[in-house]
PDB file of C-alpha atoms in Angstrom:
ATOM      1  CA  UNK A 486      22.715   4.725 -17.468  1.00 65.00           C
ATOM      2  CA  UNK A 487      19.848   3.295 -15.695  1.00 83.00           C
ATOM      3  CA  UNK A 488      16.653   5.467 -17.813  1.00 90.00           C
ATOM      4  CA  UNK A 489      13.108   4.015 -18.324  1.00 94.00           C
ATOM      5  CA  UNK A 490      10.745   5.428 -20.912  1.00 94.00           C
ATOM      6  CA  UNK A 491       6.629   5.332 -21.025  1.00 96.00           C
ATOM      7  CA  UNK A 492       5.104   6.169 -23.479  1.00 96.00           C
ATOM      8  CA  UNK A 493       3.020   8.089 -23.851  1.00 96.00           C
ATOM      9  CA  UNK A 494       2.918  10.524 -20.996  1.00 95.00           C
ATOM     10  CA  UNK A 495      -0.316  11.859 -21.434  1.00 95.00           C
ATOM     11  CA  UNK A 496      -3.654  10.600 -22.560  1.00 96.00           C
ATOM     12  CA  UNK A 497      -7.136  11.753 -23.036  1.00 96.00           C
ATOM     13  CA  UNK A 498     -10.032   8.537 -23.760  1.00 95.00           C
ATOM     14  CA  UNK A 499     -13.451   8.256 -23.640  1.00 96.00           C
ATOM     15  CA  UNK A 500     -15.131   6.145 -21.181  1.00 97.00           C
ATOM     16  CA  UNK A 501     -15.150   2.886 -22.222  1.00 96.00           C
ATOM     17  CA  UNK A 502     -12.194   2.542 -24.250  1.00 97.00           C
ATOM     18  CA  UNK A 503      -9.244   0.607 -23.781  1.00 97.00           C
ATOM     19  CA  UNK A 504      -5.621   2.411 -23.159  1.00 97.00           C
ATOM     20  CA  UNK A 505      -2.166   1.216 -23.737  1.00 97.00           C
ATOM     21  CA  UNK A 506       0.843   2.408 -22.040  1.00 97.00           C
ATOM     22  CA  UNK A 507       4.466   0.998 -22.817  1.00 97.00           C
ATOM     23  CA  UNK A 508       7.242   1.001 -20.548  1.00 96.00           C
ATOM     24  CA  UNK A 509      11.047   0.474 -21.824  1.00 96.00           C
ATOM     25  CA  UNK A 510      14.178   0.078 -20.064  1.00 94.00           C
ATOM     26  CA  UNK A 511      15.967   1.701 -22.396  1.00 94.00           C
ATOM     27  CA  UNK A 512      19.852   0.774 -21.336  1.00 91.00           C
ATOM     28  CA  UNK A 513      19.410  -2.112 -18.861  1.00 93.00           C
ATOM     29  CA  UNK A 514      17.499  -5.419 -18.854  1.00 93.00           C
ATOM     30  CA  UNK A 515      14.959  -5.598 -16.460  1.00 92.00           C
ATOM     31  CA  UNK A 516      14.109  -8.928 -15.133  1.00 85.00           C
ATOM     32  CA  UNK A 517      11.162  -7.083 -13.376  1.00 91.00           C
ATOM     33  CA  UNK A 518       9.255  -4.183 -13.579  1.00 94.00           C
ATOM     34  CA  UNK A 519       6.431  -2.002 -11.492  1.00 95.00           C
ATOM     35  CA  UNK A 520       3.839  -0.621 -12.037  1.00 96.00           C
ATOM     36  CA  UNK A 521       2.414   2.222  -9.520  1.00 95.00           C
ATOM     37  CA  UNK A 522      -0.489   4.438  -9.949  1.00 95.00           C
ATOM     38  CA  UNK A 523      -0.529   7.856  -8.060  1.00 92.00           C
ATOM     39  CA  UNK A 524      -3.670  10.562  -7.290  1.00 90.00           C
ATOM     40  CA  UNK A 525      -3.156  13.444  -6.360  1.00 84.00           C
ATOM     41  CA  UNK A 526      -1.060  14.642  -3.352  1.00 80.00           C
ATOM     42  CA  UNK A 527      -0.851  10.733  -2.206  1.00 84.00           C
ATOM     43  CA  UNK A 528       1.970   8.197  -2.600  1.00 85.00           C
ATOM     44  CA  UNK A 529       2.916   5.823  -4.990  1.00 90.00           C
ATOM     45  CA  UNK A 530       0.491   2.701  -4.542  1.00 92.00           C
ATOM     46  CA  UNK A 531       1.463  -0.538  -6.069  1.00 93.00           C
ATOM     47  CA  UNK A 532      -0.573  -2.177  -8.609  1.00 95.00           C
ATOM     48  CA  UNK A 533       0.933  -5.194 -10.334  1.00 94.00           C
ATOM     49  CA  UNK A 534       4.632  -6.905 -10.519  1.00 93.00           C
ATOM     50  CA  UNK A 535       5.785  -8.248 -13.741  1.00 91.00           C
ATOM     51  CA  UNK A 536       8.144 -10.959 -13.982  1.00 88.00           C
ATOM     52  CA  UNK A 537       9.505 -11.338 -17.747  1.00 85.00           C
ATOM     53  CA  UNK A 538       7.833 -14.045 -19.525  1.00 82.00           C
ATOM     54  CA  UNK A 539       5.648 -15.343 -16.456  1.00 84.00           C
ATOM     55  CA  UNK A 540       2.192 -13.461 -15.775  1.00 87.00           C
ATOM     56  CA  UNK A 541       2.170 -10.594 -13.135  1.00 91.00           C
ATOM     57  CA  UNK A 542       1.442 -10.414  -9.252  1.00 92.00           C
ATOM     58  CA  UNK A 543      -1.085  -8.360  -8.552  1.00 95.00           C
ATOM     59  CA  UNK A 544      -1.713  -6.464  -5.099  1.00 93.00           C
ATOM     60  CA  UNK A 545      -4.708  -6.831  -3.449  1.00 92.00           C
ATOM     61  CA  UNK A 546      -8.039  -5.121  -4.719  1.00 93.00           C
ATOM     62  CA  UNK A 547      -6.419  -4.605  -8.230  1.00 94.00           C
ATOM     63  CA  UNK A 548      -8.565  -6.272 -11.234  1.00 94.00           C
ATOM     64  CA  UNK A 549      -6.294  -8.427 -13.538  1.00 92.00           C
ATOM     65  CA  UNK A 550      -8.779  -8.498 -15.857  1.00 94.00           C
ATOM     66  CA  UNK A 551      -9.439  -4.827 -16.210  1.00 96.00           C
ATOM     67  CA  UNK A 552      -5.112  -3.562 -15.969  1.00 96.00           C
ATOM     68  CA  UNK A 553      -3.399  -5.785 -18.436  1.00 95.00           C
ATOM     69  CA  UNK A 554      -0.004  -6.738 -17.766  1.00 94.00           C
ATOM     70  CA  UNK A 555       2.400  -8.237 -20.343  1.00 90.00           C
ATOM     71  CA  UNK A 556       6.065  -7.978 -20.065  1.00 88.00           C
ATOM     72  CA  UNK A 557       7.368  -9.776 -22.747  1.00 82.00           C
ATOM     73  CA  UNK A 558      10.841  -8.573 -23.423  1.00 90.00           C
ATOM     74  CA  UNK A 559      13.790  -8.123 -20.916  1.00 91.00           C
ATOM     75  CA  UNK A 560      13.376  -3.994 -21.929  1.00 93.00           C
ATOM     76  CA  UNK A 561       9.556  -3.727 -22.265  1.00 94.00           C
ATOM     77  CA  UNK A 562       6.449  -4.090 -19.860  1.00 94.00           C
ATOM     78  CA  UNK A 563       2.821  -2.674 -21.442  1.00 95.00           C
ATOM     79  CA  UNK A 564      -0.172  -1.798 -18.768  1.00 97.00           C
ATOM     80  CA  UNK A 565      -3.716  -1.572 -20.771  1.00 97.00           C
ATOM     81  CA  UNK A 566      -6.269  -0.262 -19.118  1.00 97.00           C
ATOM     82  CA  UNK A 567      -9.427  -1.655 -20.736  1.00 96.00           C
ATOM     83  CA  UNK A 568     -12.653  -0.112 -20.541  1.00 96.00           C
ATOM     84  CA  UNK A 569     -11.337   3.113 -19.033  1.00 96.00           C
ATOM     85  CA  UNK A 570     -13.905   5.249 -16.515  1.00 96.00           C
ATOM     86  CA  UNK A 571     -13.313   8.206 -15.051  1.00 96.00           C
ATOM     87  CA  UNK A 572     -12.382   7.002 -11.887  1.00 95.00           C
ATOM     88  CA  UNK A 573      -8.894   5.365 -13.858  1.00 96.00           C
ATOM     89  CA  UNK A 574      -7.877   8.590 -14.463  1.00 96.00           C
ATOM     90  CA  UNK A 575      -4.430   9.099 -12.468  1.00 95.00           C
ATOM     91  CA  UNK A 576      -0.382   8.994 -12.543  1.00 95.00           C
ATOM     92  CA  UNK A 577       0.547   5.719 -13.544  1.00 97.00           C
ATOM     93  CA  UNK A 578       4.415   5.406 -13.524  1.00 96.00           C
ATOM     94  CA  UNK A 579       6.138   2.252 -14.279  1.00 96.00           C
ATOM     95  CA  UNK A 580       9.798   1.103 -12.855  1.00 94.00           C
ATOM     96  CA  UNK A 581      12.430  -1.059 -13.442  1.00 93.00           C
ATOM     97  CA  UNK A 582      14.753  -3.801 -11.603  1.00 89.00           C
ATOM     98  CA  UNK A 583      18.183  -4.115 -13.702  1.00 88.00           C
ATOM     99  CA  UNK A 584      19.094  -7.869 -14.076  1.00 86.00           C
ATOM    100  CA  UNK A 585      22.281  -7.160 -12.804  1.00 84.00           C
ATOM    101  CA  UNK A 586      21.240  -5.191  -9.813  1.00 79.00           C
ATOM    102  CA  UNK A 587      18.671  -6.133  -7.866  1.00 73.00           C
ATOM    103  CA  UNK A 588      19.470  -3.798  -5.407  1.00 73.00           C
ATOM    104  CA  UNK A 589      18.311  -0.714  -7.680  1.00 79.00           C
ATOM    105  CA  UNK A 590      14.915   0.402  -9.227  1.00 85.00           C
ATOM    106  CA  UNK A 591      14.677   3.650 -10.991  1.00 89.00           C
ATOM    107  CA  UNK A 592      11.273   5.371 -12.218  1.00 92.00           C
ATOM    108  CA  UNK A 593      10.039   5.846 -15.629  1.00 93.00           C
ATOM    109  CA  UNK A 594       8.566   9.300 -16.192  1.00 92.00           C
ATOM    110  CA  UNK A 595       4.836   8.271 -15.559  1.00 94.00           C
ATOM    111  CA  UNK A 596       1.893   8.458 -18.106  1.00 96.00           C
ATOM    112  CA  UNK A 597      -1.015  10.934 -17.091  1.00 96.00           C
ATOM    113  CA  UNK A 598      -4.375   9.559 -17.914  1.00 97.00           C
ATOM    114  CA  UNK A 599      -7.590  11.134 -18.082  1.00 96.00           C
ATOM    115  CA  UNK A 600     -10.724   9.877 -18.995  1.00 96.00           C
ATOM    116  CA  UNK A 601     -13.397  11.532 -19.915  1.00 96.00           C
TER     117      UNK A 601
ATOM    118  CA  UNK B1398       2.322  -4.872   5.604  1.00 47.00           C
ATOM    119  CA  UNK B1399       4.375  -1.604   6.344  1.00 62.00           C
ATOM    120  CA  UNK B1400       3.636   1.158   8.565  1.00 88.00           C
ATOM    121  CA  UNK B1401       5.766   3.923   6.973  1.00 94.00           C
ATOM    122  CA  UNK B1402       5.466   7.283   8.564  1.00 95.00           C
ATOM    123  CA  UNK B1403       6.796  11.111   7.665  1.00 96.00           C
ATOM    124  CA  UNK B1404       5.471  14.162   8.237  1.00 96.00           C
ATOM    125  CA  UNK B1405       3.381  15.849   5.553  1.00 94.00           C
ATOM    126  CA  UNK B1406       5.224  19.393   5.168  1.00 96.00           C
ATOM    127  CA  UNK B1407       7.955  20.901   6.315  1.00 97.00           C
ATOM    128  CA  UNK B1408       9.225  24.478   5.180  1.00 97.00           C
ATOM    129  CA  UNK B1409      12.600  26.062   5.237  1.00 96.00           C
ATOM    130  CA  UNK B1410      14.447  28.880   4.101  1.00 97.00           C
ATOM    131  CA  UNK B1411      17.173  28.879   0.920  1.00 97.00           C
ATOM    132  CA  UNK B1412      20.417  27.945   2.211  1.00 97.00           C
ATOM    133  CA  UNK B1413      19.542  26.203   5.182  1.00 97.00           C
ATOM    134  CA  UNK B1414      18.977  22.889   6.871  1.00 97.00           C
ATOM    135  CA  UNK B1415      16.109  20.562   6.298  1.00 97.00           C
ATOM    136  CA  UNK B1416      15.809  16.698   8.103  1.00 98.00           C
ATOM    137  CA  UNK B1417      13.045  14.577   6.931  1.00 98.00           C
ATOM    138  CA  UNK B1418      12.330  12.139   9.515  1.00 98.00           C
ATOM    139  CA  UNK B1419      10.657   8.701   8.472  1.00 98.00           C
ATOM    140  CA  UNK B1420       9.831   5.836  10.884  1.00 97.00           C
ATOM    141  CA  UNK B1421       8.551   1.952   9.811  1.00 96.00           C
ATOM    142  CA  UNK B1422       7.617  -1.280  10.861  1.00 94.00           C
ATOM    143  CA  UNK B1423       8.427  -4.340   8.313  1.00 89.00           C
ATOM    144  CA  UNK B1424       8.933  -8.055   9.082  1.00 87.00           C
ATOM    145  CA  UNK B1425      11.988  -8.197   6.139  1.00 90.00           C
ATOM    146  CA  UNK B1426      13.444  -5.284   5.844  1.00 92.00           C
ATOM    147  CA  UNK B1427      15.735  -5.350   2.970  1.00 91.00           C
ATOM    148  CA  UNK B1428      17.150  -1.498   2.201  1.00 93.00           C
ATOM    149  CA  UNK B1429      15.244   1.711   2.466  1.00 95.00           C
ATOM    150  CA  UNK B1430      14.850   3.736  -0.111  1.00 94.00           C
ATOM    151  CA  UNK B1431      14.453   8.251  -0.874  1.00 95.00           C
ATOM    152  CA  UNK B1432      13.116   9.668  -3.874  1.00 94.00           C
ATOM    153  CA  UNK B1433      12.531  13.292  -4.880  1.00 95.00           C
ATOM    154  CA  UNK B1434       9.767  13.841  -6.726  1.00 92.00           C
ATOM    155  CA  UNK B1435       8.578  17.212  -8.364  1.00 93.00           C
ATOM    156  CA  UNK B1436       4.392  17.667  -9.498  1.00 87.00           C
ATOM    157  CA  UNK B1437       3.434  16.235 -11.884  1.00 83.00           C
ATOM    158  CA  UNK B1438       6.919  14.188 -12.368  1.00 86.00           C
ATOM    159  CA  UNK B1439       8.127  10.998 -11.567  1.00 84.00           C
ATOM    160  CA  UNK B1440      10.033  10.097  -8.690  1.00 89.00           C
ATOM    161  CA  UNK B1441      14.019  10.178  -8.910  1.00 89.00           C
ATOM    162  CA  UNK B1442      16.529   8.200  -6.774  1.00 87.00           C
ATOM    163  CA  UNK B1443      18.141  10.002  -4.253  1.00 92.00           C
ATOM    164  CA  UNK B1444      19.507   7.439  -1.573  1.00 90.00           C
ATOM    165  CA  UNK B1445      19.549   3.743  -0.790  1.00 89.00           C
ATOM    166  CA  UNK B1446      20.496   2.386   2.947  1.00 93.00           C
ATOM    167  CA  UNK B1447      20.919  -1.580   4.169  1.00 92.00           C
ATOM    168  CA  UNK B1448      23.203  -0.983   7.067  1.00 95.00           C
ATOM    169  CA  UNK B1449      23.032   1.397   9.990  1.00 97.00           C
ATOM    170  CA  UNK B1450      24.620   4.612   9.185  1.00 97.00           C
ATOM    171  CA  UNK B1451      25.131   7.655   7.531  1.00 97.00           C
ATOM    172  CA  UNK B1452      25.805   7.828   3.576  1.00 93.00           C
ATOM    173  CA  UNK B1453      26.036  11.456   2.282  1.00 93.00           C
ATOM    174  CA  UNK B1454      25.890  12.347  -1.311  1.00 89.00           C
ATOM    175  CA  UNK B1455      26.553  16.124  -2.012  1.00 94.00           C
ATOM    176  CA  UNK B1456      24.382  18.110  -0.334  1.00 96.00           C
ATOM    177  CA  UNK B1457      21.871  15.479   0.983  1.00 96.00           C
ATOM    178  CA  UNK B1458      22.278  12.392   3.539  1.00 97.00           C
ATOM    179  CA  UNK B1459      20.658   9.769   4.437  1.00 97.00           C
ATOM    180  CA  UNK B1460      20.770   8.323   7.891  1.00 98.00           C
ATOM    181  CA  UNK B1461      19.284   4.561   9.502  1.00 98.00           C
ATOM    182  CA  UNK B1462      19.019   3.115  12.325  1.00 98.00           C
ATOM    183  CA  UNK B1463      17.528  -0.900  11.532  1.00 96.00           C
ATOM    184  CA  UNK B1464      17.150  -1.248  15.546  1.00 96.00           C
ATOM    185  CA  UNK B1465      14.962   1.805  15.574  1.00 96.00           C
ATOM    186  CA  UNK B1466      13.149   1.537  11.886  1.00 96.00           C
ATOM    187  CA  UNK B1467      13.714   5.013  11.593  1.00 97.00           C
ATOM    188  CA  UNK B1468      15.894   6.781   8.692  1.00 98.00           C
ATOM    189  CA  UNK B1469      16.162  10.385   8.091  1.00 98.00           C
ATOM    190  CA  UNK B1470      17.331  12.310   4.973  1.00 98.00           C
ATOM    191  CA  UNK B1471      19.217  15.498   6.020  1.00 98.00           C
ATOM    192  CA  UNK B1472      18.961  18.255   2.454  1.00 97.00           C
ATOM    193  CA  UNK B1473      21.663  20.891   3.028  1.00 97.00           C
ATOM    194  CA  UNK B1474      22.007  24.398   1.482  1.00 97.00           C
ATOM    195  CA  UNK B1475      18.593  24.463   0.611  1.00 98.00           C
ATOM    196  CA  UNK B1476      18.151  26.100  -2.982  1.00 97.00           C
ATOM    197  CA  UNK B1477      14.430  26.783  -4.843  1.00 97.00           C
ATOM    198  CA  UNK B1478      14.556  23.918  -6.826  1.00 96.00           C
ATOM    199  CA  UNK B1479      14.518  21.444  -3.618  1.00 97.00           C
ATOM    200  CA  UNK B1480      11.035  22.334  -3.278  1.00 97.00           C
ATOM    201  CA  UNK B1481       9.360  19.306  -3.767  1.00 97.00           C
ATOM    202  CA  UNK B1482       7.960  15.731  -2.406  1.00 96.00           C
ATOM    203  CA  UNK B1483      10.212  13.494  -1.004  1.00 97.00           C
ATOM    204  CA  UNK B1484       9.423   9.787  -0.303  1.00 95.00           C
ATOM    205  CA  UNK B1485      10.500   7.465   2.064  1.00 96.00           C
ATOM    206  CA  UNK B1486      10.160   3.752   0.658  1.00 95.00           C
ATOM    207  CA  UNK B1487      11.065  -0.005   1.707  1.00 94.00           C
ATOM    208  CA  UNK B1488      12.003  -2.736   0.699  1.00 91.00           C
ATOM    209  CA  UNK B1489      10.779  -5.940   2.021  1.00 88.00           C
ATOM    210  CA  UNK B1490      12.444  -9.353   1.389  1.00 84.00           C
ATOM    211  CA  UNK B1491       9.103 -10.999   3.180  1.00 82.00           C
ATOM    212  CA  UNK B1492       6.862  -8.960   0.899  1.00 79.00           C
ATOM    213  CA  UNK B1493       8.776 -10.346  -2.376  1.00 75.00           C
ATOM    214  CA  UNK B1494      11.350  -7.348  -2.157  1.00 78.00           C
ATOM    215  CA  UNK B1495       8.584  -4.927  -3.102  1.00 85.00           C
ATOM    216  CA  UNK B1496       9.147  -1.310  -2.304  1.00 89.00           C
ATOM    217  CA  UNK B1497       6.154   0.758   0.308  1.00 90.00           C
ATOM    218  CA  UNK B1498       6.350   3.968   0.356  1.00 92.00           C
ATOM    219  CA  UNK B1499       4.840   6.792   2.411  1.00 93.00           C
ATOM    220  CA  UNK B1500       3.015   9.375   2.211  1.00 91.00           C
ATOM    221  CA  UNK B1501       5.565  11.436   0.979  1.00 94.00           C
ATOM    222  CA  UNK B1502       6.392  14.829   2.300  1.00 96.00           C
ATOM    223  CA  UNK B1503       6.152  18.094   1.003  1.00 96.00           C
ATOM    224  CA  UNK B1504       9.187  20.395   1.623  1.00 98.00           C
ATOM    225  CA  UNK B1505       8.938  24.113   0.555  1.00 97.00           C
ATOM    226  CA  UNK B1506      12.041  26.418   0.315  1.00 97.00           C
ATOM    227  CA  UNK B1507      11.168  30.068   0.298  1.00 96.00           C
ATOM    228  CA  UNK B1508      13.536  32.429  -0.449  1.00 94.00           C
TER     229      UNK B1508
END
């Protein structure tokens, strides 16, 4: 038990354009769920928390308004990435909390995105 | 915030020994966490500590010390496919039980 999907896991956009990625807990509910975005050979940094049905936290120096966060199942979170630039491209992986333990988080896959 | 700290590379040989040290600072520490993570992949779960000790799964272990903030994972009878990044992570209850992680470090297993 305990896998998360994305989808998709990779994506080429123009500049400009607006990208949706989906994130599923696929045999757990997730009361929350991560998302992280990763360049090359550094860690995992932490952009946004979503809370199911409330709106999501988002670290410091991340734009709401640009990396849209709506979680609006107990399986499903969706990051969009609106008017994409170069500088977006990167790892974005998404995780999951199960509901019934907190203690846990596992990884979804991650969604390569490059823009062009 | 939380100073985690590991060190960037490490190399070994197949079949033997490799400890990852990692040292932090955090004003809630709630569990720490080490993932495995291959290029270009996502990060898997490998271990999860809360109280002082030593838990061993298989052929790695995981090791912390709260008084000291430091942890270490311990990867035994190293094999080519352990070559990878592994990440030491956090948990803080005073940063809304969000996970920090480091820098990750790069272990190599040559043959």
């Amino acid at each position: 038990g305990a896998v998360v999907s994305q989808h998709p896991s990779w994506v080429i956009c123009k500049s400009g354009t607006s990208v949706k990625i989906e994130c599923r807990s696929l045999d757990f509910q997730a009361t929350t769920m991560f998302w992280y975005r990763q360049f090359p050979k550094q860690s995992l940094m932490l952009m946004a928390t979503s809370n199911e049905g409330s709106k999501a936290t988002y670290e410091q120096g991340v734009e709401k308004d640009k990396f849209l966060i709506n979680h609006a199942s107990l399986t499903l979170s969706t990051l969009t990435v609106t008017s994409a630039h170069p500088e977006d491209s990167s790892f974005y992986i998404c995780s999951a909390r199960p509901r019934d333990r907190v203690g846990e988080q596992y990884f979804g896959p991650g969604t390569r995105l490059t823009v062009t | 915030g939380q100073n985690i700290d590991q060190p960037t590379e490490m190399t070994a040989t197949e079949g033997a020994i490799v400890q990852i040290n990692c040292t932090y600072q955090t004003s809630g520490f709630n569990g720490l966490f080490w993932y495995q993570q291959h290029a270009g992949e996502a990060p898997t779960f490998l271990s999860y500590n809360v109280l002082d000790g030593l838990e061993e799964k298989g052929r790695f272990s995981s090791f912390l010390s709260r008084s000291k903030g430091y942890s270490y994972l311990l990867l035994k009878e190293l094999q080519m496919k352990d070559s990878a990044s592994y990440l030491c992570a956090v948990r803080d209850w005073a940063n809304d039980y969000k996970l920090s992680f480091g820098a990750g470090t790069t272990v190599t297993v040559r043959a």
